[in-house]
Short mmCIF file of C-alpha atoms and ligand atoms in Angstrom, two decimals:
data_model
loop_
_atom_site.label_atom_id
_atom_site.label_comp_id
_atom_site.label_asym_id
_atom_site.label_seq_id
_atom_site.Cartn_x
_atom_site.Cartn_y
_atom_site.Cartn_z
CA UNK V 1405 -19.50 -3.33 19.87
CA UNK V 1406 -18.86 -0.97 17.09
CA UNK V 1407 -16.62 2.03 17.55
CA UNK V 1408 -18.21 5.13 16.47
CA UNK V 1409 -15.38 7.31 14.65
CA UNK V 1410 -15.83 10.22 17.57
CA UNK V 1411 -14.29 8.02 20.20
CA UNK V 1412 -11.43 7.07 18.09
CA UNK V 1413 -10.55 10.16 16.55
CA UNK V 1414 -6.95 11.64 18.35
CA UNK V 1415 -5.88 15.43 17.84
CA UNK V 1416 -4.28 15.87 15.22
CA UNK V 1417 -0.01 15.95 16.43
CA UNK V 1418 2.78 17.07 13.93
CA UNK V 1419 4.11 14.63 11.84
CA UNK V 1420 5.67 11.95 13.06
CA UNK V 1421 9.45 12.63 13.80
CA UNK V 1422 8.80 15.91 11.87
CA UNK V 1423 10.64 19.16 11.87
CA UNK V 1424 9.26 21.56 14.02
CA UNK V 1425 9.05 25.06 12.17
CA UNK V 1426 9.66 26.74 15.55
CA UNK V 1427 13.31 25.56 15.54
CA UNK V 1428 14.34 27.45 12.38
CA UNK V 1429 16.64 29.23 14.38
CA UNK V 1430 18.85 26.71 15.52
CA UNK V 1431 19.68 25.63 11.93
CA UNK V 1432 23.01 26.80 10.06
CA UNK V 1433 22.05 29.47 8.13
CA UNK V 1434 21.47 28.35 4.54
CA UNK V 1435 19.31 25.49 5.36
CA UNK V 1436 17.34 28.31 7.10
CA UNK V 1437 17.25 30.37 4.37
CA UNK V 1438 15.74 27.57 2.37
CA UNK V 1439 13.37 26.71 4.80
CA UNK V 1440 12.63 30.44 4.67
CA UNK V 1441 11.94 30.47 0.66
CA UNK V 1442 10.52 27.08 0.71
CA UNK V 1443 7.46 28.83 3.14
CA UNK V 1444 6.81 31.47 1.49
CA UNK V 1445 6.64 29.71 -2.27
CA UNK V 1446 4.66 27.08 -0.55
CA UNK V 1447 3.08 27.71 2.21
CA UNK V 1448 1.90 26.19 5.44
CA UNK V 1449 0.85 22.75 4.09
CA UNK V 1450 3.92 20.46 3.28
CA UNK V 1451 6.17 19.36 6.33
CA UNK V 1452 9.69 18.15 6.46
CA UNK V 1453 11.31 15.11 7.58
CA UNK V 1454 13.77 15.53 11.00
CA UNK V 1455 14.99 18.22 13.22
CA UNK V 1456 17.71 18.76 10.82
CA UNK V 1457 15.79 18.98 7.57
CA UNK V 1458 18.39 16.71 4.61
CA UNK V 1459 18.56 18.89 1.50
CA UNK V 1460 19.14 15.91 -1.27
CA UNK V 1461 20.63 17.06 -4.83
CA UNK V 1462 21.19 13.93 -6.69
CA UNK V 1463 20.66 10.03 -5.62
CA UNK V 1464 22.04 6.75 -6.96
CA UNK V 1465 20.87 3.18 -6.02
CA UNK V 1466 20.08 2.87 -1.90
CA UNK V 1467 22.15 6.28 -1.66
CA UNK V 1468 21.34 9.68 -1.79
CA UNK V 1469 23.45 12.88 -1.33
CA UNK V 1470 23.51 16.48 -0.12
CA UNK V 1471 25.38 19.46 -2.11
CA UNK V 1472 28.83 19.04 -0.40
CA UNK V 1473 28.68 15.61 -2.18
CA UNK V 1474 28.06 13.74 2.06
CA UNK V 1475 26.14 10.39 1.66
CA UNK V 1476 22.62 9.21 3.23
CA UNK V 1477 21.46 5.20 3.14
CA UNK V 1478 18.15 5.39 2.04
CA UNK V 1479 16.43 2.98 4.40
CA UNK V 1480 12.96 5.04 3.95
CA UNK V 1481 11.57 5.35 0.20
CA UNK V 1482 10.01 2.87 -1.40
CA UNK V 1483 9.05 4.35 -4.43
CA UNK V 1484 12.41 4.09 -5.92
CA UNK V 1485 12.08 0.50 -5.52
CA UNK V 1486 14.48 -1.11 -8.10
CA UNK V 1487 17.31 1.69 -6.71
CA UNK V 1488 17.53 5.63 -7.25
CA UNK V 1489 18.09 6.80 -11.02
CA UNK V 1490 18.26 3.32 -12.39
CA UNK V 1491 19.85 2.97 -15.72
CA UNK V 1492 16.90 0.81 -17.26
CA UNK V 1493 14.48 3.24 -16.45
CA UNK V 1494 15.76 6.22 -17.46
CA UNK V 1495 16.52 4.72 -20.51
CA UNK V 1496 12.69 3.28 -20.77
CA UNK V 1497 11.41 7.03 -19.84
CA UNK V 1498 13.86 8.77 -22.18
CA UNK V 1499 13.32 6.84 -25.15
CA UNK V 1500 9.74 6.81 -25.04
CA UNK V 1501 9.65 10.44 -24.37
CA UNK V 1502 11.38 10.66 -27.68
CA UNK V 1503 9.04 8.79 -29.51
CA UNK V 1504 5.45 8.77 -27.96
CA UNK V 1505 3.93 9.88 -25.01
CA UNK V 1506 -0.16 9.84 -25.38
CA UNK V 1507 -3.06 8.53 -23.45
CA UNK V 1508 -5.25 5.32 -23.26
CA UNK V 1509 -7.74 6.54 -26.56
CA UNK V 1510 -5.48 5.18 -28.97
CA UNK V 1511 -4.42 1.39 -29.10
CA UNK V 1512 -0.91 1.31 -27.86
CA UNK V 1513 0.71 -2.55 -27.32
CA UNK V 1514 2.91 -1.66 -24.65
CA UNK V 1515 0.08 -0.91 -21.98
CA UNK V 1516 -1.67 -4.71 -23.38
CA UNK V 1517 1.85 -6.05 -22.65
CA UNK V 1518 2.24 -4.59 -19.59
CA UNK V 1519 -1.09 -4.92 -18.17
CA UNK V 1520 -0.94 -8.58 -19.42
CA UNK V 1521 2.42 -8.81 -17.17
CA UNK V 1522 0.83 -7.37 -14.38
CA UNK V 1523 -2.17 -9.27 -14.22
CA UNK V 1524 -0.74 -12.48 -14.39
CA UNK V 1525 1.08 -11.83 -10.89
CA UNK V 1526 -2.05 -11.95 -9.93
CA UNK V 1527 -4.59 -14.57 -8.85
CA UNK V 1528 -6.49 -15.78 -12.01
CA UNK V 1529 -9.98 -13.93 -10.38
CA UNK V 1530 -8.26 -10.52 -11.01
CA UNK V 1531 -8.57 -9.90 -14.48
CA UNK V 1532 -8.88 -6.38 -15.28
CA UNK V 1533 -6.45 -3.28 -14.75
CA UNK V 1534 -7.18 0.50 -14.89
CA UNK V 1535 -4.87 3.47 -14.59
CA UNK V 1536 -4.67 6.02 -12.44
CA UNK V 1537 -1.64 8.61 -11.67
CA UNK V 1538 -1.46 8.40 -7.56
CA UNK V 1539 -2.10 5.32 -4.66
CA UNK V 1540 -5.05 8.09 -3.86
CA UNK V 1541 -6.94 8.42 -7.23
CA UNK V 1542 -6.30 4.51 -7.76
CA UNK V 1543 -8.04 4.00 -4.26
CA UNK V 1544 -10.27 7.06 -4.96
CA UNK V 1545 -11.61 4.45 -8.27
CA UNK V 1546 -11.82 1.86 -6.02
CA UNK V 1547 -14.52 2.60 -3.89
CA UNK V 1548 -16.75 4.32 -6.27
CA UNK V 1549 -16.35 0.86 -8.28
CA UNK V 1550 -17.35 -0.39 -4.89
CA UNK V 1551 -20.41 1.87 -4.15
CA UNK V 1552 -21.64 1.11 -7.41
CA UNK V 1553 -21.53 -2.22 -7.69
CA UNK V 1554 -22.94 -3.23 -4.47
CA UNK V 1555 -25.43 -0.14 -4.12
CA UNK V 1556 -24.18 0.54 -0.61
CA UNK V 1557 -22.07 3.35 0.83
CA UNK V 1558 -20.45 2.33 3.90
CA UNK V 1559 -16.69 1.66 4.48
CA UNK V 1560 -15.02 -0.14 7.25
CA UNK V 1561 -10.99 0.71 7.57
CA UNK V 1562 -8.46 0.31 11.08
CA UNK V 1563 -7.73 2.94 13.37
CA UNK V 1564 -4.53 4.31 11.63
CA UNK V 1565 -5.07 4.02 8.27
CA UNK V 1566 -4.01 6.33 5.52
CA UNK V 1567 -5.38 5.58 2.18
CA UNK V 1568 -4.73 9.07 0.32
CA UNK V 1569 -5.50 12.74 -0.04
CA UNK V 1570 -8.73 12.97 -2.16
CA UNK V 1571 -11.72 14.50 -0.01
CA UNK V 1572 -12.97 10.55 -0.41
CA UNK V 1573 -10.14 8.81 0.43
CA UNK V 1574 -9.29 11.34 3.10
CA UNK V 1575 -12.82 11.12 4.67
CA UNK V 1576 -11.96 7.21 5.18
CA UNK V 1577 -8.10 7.52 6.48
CA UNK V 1578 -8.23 8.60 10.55
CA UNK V 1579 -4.60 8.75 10.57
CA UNK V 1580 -5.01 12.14 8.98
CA UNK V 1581 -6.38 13.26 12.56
CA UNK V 1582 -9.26 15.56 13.87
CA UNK V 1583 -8.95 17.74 11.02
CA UNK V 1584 -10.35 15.43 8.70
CA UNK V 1585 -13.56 14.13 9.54
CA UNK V 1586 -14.50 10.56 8.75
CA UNK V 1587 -16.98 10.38 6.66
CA UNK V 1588 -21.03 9.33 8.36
CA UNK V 1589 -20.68 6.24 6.44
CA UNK V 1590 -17.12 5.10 7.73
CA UNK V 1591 -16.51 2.49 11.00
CA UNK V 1592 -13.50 2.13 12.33
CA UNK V 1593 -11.93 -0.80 13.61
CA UNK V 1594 -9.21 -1.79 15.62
CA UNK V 1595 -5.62 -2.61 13.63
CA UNK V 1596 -4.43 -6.32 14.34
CA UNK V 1597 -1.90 -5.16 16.61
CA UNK V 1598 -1.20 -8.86 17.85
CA UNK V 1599 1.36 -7.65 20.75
CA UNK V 1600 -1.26 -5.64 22.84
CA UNK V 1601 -3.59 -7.86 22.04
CA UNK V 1602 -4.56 -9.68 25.16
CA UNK V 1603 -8.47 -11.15 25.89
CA UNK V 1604 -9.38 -14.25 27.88
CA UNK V 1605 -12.25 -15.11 25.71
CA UNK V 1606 -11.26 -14.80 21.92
CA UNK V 1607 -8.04 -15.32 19.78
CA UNK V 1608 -7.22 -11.74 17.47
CA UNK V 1609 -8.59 -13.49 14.70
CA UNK V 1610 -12.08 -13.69 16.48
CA UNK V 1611 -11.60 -10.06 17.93
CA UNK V 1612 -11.65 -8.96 14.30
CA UNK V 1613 -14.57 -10.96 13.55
CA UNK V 1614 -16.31 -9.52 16.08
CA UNK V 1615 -15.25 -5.98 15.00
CA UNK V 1616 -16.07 -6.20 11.53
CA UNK V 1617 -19.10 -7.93 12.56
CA UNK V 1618 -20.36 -4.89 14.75
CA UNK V 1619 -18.99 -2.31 12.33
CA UNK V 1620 -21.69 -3.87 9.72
CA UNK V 1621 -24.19 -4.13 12.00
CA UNK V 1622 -24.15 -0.69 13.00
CA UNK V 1623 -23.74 0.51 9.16
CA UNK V 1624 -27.17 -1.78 8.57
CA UNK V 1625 -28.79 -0.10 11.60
CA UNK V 1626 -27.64 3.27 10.28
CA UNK V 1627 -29.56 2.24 6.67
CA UNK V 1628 -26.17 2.90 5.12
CA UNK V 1629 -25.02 -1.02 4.05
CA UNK V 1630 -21.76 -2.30 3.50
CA UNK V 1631 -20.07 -1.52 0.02
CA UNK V 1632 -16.12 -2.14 1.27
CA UNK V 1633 -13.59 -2.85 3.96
CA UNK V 1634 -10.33 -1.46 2.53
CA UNK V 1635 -6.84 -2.09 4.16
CA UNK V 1636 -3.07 -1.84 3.77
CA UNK V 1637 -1.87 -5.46 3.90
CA UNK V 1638 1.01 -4.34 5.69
CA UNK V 1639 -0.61 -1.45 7.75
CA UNK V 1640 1.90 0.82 7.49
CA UNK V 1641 0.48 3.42 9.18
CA UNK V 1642 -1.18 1.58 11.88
CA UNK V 1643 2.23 0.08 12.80
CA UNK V 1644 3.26 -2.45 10.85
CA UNK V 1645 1.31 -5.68 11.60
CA UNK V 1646 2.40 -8.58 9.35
CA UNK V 1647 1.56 -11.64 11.50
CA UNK V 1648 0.23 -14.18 12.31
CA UNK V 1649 -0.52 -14.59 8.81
CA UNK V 1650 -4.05 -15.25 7.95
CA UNK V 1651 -5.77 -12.59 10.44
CA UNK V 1652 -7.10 -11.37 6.93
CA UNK V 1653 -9.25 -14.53 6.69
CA UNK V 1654 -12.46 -13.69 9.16
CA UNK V 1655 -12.42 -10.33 7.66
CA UNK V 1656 -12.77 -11.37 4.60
CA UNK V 1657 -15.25 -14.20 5.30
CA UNK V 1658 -17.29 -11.34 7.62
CA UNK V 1659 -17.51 -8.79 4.71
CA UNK V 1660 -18.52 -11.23 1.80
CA UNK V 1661 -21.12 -12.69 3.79
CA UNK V 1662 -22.37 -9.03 4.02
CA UNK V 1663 -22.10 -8.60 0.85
CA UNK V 1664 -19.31 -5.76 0.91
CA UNK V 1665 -15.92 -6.12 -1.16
CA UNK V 1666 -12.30 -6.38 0.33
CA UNK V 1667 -10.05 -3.61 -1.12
CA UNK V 1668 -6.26 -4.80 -0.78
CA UNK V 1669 -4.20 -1.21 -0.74
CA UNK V 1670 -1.09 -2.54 -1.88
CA UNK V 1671 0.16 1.12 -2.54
CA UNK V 1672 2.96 -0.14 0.48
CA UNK V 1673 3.63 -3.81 0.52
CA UNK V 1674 3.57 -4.65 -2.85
CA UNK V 1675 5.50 -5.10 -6.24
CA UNK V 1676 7.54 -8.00 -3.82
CA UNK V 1677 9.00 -5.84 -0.80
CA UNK V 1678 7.37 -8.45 1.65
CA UNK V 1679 9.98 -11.00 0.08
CA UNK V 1680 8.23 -14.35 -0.92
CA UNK V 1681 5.25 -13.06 -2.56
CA UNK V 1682 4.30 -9.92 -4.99
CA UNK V 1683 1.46 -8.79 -3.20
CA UNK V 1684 0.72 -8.49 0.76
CA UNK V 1685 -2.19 -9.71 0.74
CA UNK V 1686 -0.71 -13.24 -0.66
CA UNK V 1687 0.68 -13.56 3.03
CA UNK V 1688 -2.64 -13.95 4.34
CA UNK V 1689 -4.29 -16.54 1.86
CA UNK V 1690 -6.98 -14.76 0.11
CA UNK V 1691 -8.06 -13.25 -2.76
CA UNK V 1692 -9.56 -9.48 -2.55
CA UNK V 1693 -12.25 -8.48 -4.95
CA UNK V 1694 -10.20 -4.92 -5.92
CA UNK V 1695 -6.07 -4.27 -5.06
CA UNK V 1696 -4.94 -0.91 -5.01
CA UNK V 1697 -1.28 -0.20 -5.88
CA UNK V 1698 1.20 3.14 -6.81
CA UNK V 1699 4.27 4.58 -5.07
CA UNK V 1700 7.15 1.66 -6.32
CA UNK V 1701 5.14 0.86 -9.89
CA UNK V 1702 6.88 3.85 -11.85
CA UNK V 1703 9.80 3.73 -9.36
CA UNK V 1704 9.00 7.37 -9.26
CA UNK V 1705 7.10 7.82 -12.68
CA UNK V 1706 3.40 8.86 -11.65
CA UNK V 1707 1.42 5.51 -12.20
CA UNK V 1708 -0.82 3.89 -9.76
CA UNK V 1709 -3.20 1.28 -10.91
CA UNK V 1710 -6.52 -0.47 -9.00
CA UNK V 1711 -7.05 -4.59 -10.59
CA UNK V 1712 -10.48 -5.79 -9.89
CA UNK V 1713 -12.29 -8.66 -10.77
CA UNK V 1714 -14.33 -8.36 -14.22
CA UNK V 1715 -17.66 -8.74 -13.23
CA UNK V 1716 -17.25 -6.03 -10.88
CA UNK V 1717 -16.68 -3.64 -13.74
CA UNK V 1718 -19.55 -4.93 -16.05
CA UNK V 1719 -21.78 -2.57 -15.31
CA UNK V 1720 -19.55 0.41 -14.23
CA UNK V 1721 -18.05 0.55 -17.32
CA UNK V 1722 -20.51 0.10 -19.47
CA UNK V 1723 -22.47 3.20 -17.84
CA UNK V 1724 -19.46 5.07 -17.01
CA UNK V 1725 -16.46 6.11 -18.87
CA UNK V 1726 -13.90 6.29 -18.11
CA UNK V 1727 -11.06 8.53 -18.79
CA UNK V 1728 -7.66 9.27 -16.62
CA UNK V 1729 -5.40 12.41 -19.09
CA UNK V 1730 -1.91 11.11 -17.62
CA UNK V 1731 -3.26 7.88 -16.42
CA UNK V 1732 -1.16 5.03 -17.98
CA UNK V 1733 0.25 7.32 -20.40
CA UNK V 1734 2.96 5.75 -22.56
CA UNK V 1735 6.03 7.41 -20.56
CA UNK V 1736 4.29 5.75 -17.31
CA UNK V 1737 4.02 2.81 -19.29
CA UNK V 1738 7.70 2.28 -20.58
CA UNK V 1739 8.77 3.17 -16.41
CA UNK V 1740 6.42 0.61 -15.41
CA UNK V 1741 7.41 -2.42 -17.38
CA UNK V 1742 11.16 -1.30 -16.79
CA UNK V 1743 10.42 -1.64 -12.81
CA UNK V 1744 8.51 -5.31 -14.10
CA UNK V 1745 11.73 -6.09 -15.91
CA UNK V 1746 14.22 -4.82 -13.21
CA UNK V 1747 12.14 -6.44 -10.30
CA UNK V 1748 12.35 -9.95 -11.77
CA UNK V 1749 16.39 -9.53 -13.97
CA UNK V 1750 17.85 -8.82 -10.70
CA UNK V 1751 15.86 -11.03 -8.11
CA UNK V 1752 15.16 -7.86 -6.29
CA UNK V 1753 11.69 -9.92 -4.44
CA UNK V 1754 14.73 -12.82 -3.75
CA UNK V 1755 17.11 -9.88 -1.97
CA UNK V 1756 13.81 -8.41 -0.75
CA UNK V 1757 13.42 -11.49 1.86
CA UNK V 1758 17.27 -12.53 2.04
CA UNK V 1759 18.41 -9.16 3.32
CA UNK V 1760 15.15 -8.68 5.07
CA UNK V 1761 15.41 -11.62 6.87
CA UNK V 1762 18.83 -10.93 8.12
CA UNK V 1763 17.77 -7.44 9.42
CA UNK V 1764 15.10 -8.86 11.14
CA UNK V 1765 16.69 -11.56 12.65
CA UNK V 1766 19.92 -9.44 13.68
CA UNK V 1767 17.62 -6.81 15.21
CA UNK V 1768 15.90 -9.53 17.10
CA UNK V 1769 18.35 -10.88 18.53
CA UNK V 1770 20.27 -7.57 19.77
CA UNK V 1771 17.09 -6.38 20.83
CA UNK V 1772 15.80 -9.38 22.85
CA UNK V 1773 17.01 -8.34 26.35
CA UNK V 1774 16.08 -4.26 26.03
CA UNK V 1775 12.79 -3.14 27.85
CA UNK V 1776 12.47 -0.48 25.54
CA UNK V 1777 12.10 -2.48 22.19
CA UNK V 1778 8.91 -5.00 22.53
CA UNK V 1779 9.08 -6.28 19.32
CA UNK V 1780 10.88 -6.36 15.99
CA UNK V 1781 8.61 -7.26 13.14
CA UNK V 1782 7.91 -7.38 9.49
CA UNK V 1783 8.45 -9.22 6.05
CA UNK V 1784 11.09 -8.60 3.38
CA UNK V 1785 12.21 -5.35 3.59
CA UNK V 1786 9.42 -3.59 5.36
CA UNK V 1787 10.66 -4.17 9.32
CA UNK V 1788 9.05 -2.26 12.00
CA UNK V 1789 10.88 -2.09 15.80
CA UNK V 1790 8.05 -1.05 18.33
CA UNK V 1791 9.15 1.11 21.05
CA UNK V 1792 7.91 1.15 24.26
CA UNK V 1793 8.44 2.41 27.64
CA UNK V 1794 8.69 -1.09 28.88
CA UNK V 1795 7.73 -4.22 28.12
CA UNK V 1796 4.96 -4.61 30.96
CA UNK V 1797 2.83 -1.81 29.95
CA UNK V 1798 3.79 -1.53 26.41
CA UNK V 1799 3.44 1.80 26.48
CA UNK V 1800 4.11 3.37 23.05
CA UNK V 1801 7.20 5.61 23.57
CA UNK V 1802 7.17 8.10 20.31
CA UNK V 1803 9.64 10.27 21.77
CA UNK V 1804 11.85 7.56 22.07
CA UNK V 1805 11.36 6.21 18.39
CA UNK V 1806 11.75 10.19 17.42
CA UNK V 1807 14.91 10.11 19.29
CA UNK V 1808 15.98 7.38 17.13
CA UNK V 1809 15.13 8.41 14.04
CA UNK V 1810 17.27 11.73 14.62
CA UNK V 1811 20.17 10.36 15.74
CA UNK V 1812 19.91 8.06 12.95
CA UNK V 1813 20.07 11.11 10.37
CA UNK V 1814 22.90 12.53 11.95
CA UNK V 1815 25.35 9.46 10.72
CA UNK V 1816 23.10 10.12 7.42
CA UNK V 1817 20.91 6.68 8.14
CA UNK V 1818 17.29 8.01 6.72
CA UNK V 1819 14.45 6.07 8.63
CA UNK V 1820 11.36 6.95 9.70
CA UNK V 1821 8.54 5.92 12.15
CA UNK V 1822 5.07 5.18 11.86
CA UNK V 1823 2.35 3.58 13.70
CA UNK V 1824 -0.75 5.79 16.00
CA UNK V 1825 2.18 7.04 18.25
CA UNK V 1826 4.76 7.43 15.90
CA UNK V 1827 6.49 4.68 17.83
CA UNK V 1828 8.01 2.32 15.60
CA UNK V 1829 10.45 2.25 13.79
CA UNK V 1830 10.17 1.98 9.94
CA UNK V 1831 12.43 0.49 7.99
CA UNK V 1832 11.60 0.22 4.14
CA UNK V 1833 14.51 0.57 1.83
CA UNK V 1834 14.56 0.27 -1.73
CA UNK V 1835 14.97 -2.70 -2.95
CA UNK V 1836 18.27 -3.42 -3.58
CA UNK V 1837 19.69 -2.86 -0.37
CA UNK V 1838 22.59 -5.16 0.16
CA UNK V 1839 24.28 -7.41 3.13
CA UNK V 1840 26.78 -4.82 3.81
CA UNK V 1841 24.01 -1.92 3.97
CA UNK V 1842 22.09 -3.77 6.33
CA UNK V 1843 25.21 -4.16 8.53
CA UNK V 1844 25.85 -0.08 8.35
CA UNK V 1845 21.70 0.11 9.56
CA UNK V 1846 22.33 -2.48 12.17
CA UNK V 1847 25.62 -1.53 13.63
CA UNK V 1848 24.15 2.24 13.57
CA UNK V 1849 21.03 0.79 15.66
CA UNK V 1850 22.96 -1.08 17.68
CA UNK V 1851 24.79 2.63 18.82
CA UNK V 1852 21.28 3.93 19.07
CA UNK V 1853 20.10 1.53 21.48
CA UNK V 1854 22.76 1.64 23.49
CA UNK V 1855 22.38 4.88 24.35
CA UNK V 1856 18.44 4.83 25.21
CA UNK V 1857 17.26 6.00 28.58
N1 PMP K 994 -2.49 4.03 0.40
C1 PMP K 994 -1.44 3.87 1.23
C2 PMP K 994 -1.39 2.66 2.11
C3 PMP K 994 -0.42 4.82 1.26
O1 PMP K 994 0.61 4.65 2.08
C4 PMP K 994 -0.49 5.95 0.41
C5 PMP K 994 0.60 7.00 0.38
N2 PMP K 994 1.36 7.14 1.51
C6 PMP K 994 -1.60 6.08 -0.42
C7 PMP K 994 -2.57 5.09 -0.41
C8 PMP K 994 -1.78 7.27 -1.32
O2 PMP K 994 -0.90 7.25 -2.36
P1 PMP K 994 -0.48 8.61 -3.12
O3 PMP K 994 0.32 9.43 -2.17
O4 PMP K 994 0.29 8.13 -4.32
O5 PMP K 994 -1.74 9.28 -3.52
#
């Protein structure tokens, strides 16, 4: 059966773990006054992470600090992936600054260096790379590529995606809530949450069959087609599913038979956070048609990227140009290859799994006898802990996670939580997060759970 996008569709909450503008009051009295400005400059739109908002001044490898000089373990951002204010790439930023910063009209042999780099992470089917400035424009590029090439509009994604901000990508991301519609060619399928997955009659890997399987059907019914089923290899936002590896494979095999293309959004697992591989979808043994990637590639420095295979841009670009004003400018460029450079000079993929592994293992095993935590999951460092209100419902328990997450900040641990209920725990440091950093987020953790209800 295909889900229609009305059933699916929750009202749309406050962000996850978010600070609740109501509670201004309650804050000391400059961080209100900020709060104050910061609305009125603006606006309604942006939202702030905790009940006590962290005002950040200046940030230095997994650490980042507030004006009276107090330090926070970044266990959150991703896009600093090779460390906060790395030497190499300020150095690669300011130098090129000084010398050239211009767009992709002119020949310039750093971008054929770097995209050559790139590329060859890749599997040998991916062959081309364009530029884009933002994870939403790159995925934005993506789909249009998609439309066009196989003549068909519709787009199947899971439940709690997030794919970006553009009214395209927006009108295919239902985490963004009721206020967003999903578009009339979009189905919606169920995330591979393997834990609450329970059916006498089919394995997950079958469920999703079946899903994608109705999803197309419906779009053919619907005369809309099947031009792409896009997903985050990780899904982030759906909750972190990483295994069983290979769940991928019938969606995949479901979606070329239809003749649609598999977008990879690697905007979250890749550039090596998952550990052993550079790319999520690596885990699960296949090979998409167009990947997606963006926060870590500039490790901060605006560049996002989509890789597709050639013949998919044959005709594209040849009937459409193609032309991005900051898109793989040379300053993007010079951050880019420094992250390359970084990424593989100090093993960061290598730490990646090693510390990764040792979270998740640790937080297995302190968590194996507490109703409240049903499972601790992930690869490399991108670890989700998936709160419930006990083990026999598996209820998700959001407030609990939120709980967490707070308490957390107040001993200046900065985590977050994702997944439909905000209910697990996400922990996604940048990269070069150390032994003894993982012992400060695990000991802290420890205290948390202790003290759950
Ligand atoms: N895809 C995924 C999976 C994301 O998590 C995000 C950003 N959170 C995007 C796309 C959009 O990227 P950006 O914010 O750079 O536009």
């Amino acid at each position: 059966m295909a889900i229609s996008s009305e059933t699916i569709r929750k009202p749309s909450k406050p962000m996850v773990n978010g600070f609740d503008p109501a509670s201004v009051g309650n804050l000391p009295d400059d961080v209100q006054k900020s709060i104050r400005r910061r609305d009125k400059s603006l606006g309604p739109g942006y939202r702030l992470f905790y009940n006590e908002p962290v005002e950040v001044v200046r940030a230095k490898g997994v650490t980042l600090f507030d004006r009276d000089g107090n330090d926070y373990l970044d266990v959150y951002n991703n896009v600093p992936c090779v460390g906060h204010a790395h030497p190499r790439v300020i150095a690669a930023v300011h130098e090129q600054m000084q010398t050239l910063n211009t767009n992709t009209r002119y020949i310039q042999e750093s971008i054929l260096d770097y995209s050559e780099q790139l590329l060859s992470t890749f599997p040998s089917q991916l062959g081309h790379v364009m530029y884009t400035c933002t994870g939403s424009e790159a995925n934005d590029l993506a789909m249009r590529v998609a439309k066009y090439a196989t003549g068909h509009q519709g787009i199947i994604v899971t439940s709690g995606a997030y794919h970006g901000l553009t009214a395209e990508v927006a009108s295919f991301s239902p985490s963004l809530g009721v206020g967003v519609p999903l578009g009339a060619n979009v189905r919606v399928i169920d995330a591979p949450d393997a834990l609450r997955f329970s059916s006498d009659n089919e394995t997950l890997d079958e469920h999703l069959r079946t899903q994608v399987r109705g999803a197309i059907a419906d779009l053919h019914r619907h005369g809309i087609g099947l031009a792409a089923f896009i997903a985050d290899s990780i899904f982030s936002s759906d909750g972190i599913f990483a295994e069983p590896t290979g769940f991928l494979r019938p969606i995949i095999e479901e979606v070329h038979a239809a003749g649609g293309l598999y977008i990879a959004d690697e905007v979250q697992p890749g550039f090596g956070r998952t550990g052993a591989e550079w790319w999520g979808f690596q885990r699960h043994g296949i090979v998409p048609d167009i990947v997606t990637m963006g926060k870590p590639m500039g490790n901060g420095i605006p560049i996002a990227a989509a890789v597709f295979r050639p013949e998919l841009l044959e005709q594209f670009g040849k009937n459409i140009r193609y032309f991005n004003t900051f898109g793989g400018n040379s300053v993007a460029i010079a951050a880019a290859q420094a992250v390359l450079d970084v990424l593989r000079e100090e093993s960061l993929m290598e730490n990646s799994l090693k510390v990764g592994g040792k979270i998740l293992t640790e937080l297995k095993q302190l968590t194996q006898d507490l109703e409240q935590v049903a499972e601790v999951r992930g690869s490399g460092l991108f670890v989700g802990v998936d709160l419930v209100t006990d083990r026999a419902t598996l209820t998700p328990d959001g407030d609990t996670a939120s709980a967490i997450v707070n308490r957390l900040r107040q001993e200046r641990i900065l985590i977050s939580a994702s997944g439909a209920q905000g209910n697990v725990l996400k922990l996604r440091p940048p990269m070069p997060f150390s032994m003894s950093d993982a012992d400060r987020l695990i000991e802290a953790l420890d205290r948390a759970f202790k003290v759950m209800h």
